[in-house]
Coordinates of C-alpha atoms in Angstrom, one line a residue:
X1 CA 0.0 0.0 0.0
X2 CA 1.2 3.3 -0.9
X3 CA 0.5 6.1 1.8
X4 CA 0.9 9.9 1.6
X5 CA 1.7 11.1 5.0
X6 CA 1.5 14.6 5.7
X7 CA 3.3 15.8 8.8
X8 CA 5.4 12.8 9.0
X9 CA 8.3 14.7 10.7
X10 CA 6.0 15.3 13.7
X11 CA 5.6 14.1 17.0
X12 CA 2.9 11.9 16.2
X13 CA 3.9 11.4 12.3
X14 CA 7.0 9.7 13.9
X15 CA 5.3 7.4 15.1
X16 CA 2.9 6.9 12.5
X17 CA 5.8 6.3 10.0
X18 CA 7.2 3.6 12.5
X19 CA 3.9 1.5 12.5
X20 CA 3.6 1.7 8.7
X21 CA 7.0 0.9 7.8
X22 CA 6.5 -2.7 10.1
X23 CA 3.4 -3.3 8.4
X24 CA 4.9 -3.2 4.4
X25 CA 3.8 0.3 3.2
X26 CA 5.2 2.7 0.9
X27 CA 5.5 5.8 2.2
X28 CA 5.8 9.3 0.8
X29 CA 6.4 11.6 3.8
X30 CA 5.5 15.6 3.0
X31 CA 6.5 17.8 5.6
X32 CA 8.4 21.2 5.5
X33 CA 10.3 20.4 8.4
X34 CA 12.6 17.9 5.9
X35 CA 11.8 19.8 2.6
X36 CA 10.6 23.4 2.8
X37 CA 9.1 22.9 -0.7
X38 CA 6.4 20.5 1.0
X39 CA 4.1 23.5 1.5
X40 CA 0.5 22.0 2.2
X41 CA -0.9 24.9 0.3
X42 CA 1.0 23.7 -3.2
X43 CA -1.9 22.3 -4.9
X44 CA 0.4 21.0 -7.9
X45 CA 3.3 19.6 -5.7
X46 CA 0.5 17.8 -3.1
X47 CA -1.3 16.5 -6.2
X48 CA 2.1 15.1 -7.6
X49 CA 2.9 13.4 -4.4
X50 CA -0.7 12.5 -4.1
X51 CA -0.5 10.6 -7.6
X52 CA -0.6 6.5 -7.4
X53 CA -1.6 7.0 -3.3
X54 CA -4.4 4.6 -1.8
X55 CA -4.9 6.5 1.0
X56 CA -3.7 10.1 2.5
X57 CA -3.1 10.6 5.9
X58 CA -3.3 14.3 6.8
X59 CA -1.1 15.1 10.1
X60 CA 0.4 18.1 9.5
X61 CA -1.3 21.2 11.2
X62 CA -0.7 24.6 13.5
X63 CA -1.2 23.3 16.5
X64 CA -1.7 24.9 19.9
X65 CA -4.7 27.0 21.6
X66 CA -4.8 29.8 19.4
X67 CA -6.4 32.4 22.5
X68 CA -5.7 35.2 21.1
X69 CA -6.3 36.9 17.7
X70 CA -2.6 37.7 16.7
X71 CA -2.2 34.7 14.7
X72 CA -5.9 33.6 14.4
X73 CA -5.2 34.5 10.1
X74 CA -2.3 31.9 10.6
X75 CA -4.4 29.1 12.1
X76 CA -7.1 29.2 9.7
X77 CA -4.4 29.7 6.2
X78 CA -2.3 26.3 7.3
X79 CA -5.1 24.2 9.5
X80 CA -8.0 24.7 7.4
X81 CA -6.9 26.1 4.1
X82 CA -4.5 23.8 4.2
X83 CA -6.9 20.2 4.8
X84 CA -8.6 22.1 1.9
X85 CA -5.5 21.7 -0.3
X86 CA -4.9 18.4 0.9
X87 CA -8.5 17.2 0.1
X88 CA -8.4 19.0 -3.6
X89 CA -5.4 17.3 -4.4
X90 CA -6.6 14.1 -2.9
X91 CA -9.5 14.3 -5.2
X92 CA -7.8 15.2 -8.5
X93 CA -5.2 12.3 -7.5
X94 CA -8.0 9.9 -7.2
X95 CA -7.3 8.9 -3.5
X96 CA -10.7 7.7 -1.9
X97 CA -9.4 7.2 1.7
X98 CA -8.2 10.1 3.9
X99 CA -7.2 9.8 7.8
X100 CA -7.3 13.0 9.2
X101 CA -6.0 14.7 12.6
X102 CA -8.9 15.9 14.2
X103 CA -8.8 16.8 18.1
X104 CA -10.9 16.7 21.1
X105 CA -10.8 20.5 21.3
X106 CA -13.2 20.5 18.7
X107 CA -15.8 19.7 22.1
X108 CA -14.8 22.4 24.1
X109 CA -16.1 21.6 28.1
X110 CA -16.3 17.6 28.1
X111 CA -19.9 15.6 29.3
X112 CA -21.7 17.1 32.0
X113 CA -24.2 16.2 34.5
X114 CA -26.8 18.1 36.8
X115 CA -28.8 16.3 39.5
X116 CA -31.5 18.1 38.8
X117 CA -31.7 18.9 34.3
X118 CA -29.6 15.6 33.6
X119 CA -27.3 16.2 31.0
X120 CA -26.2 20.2 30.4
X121 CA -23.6 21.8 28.7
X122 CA -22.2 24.5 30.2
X123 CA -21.1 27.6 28.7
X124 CA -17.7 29.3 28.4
X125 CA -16.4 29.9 32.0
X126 CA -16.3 33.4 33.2
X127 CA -13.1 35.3 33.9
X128 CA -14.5 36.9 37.4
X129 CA -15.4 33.0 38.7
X130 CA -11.7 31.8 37.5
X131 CA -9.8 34.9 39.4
X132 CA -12.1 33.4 42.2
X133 CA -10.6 30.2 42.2
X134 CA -14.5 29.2 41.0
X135 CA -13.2 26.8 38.2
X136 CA -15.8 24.2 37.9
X137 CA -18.4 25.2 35.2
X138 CA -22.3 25.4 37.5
X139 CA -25.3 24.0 36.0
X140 CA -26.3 26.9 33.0
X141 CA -29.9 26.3 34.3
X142 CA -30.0 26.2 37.9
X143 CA -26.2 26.9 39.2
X144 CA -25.7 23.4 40.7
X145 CA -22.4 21.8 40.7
X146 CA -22.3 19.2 37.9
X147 CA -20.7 16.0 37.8
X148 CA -18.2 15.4 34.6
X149 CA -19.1 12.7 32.2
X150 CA -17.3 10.8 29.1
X151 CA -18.0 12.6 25.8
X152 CA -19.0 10.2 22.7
X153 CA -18.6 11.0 19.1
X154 CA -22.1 12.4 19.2
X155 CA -22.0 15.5 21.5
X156 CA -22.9 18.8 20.0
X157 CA -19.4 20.3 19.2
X158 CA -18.3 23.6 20.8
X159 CA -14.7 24.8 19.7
X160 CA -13.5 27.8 22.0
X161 CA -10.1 28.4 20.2
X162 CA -8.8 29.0 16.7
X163 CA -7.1 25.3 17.0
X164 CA -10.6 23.9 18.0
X165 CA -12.5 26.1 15.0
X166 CA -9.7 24.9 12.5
X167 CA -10.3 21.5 13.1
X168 CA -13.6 21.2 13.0
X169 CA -13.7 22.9 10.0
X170 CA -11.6 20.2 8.6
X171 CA -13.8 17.6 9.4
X172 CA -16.7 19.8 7.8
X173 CA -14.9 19.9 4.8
X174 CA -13.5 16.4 4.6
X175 CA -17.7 15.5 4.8
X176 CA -18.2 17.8 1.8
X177 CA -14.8 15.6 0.0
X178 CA -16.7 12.4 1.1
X179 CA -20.2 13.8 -0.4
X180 CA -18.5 15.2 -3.5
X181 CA -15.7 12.2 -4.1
X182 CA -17.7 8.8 -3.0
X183 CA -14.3 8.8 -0.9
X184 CA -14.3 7.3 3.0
X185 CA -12.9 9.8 5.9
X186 CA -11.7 8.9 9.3
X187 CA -11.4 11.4 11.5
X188 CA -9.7 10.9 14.5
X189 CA -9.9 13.1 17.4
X190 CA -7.1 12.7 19.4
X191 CA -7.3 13.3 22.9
X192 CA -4.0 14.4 24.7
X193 CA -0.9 12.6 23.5
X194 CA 2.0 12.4 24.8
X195 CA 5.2 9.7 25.0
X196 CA 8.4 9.2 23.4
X197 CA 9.6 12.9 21.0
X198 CA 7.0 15.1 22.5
X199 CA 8.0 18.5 21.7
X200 CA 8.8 20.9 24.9
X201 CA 10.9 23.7 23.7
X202 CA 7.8 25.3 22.3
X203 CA 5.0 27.8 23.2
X204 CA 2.7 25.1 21.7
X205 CA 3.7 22.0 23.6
X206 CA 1.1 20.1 25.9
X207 CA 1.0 19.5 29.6
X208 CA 3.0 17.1 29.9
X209 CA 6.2 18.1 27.9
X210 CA 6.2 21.3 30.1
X211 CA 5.6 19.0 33.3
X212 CA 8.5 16.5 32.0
X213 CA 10.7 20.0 31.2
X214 CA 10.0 21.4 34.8
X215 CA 10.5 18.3 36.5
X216 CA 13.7 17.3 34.5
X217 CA 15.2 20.5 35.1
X218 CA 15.1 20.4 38.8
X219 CA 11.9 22.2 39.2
X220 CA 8.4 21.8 40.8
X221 CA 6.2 20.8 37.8
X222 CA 3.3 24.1 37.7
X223 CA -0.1 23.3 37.8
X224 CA -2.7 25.7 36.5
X225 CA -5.9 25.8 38.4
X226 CA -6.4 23.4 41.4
X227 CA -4.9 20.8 39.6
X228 CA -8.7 18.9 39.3
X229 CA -9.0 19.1 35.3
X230 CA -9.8 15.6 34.1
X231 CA -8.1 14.8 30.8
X232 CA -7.7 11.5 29.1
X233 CA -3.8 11.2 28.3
X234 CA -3.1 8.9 25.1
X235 CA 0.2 6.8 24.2
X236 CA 1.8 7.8 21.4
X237 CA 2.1 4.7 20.0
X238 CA -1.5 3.9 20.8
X239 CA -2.6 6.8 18.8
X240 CA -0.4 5.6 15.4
X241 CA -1.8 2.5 15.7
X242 CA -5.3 3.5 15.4
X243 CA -4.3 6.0 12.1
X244 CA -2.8 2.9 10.7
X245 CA -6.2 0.8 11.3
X246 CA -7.6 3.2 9.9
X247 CA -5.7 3.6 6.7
X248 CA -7.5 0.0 5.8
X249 CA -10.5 -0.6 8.4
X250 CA -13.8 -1.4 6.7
X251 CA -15.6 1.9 7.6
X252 CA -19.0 3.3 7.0
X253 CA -19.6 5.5 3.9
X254 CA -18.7 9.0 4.2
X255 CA -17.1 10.8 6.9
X256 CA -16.4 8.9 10.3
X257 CA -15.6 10.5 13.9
X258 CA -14.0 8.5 16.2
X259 CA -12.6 9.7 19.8
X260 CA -9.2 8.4 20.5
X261 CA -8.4 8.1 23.7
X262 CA -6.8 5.9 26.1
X263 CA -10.0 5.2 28.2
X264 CA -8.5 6.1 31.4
X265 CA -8.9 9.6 33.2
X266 CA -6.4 11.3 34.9
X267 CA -6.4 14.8 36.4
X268 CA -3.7 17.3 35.6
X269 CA -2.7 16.7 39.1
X270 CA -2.0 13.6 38.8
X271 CA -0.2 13.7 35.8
X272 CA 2.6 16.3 37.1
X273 CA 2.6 14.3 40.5
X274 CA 3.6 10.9 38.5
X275 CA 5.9 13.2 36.6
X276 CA 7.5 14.4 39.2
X277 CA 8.3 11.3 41.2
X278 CA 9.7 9.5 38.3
X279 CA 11.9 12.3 37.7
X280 CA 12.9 12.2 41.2
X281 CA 12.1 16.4 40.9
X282 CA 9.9 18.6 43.9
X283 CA 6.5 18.1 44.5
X284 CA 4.2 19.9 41.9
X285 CA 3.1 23.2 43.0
X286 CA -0.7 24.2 42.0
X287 CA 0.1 28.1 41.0
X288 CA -3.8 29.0 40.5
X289 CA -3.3 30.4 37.2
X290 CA -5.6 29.6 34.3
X291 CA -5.7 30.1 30.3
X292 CA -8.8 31.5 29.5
X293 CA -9.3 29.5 26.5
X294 CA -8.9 26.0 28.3
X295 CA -11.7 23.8 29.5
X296 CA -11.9 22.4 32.8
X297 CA -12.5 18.7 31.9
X298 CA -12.5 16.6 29.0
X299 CA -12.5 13.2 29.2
X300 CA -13.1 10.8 25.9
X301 CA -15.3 7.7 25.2
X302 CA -13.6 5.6 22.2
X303 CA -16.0 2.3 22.2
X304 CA -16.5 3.6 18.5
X305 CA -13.0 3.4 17.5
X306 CA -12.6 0.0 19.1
X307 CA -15.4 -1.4 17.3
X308 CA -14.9 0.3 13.8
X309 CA -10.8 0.0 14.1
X310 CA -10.6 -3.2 15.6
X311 CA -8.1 -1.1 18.1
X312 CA -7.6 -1.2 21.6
X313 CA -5.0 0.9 23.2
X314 CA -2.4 -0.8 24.9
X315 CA -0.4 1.7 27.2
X316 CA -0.5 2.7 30.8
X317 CA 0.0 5.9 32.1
X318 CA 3.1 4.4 34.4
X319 CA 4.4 2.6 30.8
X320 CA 3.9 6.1 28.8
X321 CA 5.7 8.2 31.7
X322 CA 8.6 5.6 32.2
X323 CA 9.5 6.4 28.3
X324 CA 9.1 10.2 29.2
X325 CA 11.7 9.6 32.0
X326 CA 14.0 7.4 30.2
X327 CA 14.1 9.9 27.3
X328 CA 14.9 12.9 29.0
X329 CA 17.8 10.7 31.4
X330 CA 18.8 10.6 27.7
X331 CA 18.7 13.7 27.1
X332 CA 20.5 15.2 30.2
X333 CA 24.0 13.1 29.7

């Protein structure tokens, strides 16, 4: 099988490229990290590389929050302009099977429950209760606390970032590519990855390469808010092996959404507290700060991607931070 893999030189492509290579494939990597011409808005140079392909894989992306407006333009020109090339040339190439990066930012605030309305879905969290220390999002009906539930494929999305917005528009567009080509999408909405190559030198990294930097640097690992988010925390090498299932999984017509996640929750807490220790560094220290644009918790449900993928993750948190720590003992020699 021939693959076109965009984003290959990523964190997660990395991986991706590992899997494929075991399994037989042909792979054409395009990424402007190794050639500066791979520009996912070249329309002529993706459809070239897009030629004799059975299936694109479409990694490459801005990635981040995107709070602010000073690069919102930027987002929106590489993210979704970009899956727009990507698709185009897809089409024109006559590849009828696309795997795309989507996220589980597209969802904003995660599953909610109130005692009293049953399921709700909060709205965006006020500055004023967040400079309280008031982090938990209250019923929107009746104010009562609610208790945090697993989010399926089927909740109402809710992006509250350019990243989130960019990436659901991708899967908006890659159902228009499925409607116009008679082609098969998977969209895969990662949940937080992390494992082996995670970026940290990088205003965009995730929580745990900053925890893992902190921590391997000596420091207390810093904690935003109480330290009570729930996220779900993915393998690495769990999240290539469900892109590679899904380069030849016998899916449903049209576009597909599937949560990819490792099934187990863990609070931010947590996470820099099992940092920490296997790093040997201080306890974690919870600084009360806050992003505006993050949600408090997140958490996924992926039956739908072990059914549809055959898949079923296979990491632990403890196996996932023991190759965090082994890397970064690596790393310090």
């Amino acid at each position: 099988m021939r693959v076109l893999l965009t984003g290959g030189a990523g964190f997660i492509g990395r991986a991706v490229r590992r899997r494929l290579t075991a399994g037989g494939a042909e792979i054409r990597v395009y990424d402007s990290a190794l050639d500066p011409a791979d520009d996912v808005l070249d329309l002529d140079r993706l459809r070239r590389a897009s030629q004799g392909c059975a299936v694109t894989i479409h990694l490459a992306a801005k990635v981040g929050l995107g709070v602010g407006v000073s690069d919102i333009d930027d987002y929106a020109r590489q993210n979704s302009l970009g899956t727009a090339v990507v698709l185009r040339a897809a089409a024109e190439a006559a590849v009828r099977r696309i795997v795309y990066a989507s996220s589980m930012v597209i969802y904003g605030e995660g599953g909610y429950r109130c005692p009293t309305h049953g399921r709700v879905r909060p709205g965006p969290r006020r500055e004023a209760d967040l400079l309280a220390g008031r982090f938990e999002p209250p019923c929107p009906r009746c104010g009562s606390f609610l208790t945090p539930v697993l989010v399926d494929e089927d909740a109402v999305p809710d992006p509250r970032n350019a990243y989130a917005a960019t990436k659901l528009h991708g899967e908006h567009l890659g159902a228009t590519w499925c409607r116009e080509t008679g082609g098969r999408l998977a969209a895969l909405r990662f949940h937080n990855v992390y494992g082996p190559g995670l970026p940290r030198d990088t205003p965009y990294a995730g929580v745990a390469a900053l925890f893992v930097a902190q921590a391997a640097a000596g420091r207390s690992p810093e904690v935003f808010e109480d330290g009570q988010q729930r996220r779900d925390f993915v393998h690495v090498d769990d999240v290539a092996a469900a892109v590679v299932a899904a380069t030849g999984a016998n899916l449903p017509d049209g576009m597909t959404a599937l949560n990819v996640g490792s099934g187990t929750i863990t609070t931010v807490g947590e996470m820099a507290s099992t940092i920490a220790g296997a790093l040997s560094a201080p306890a974690p220290v919870v600084t009360g700060r806050y992003r505006l644009g993050d949600v408090r918790h997140i958490t996924a449900d992926s039956a739908r991607a072990r059914a549809l993928l055959g898949w079923q993750p296979e990491h632990t948190l403890a196996d996932g931070v023991r190759d965090l720590v082994a890397e970064s003992s690596v790393g310090s020699r």
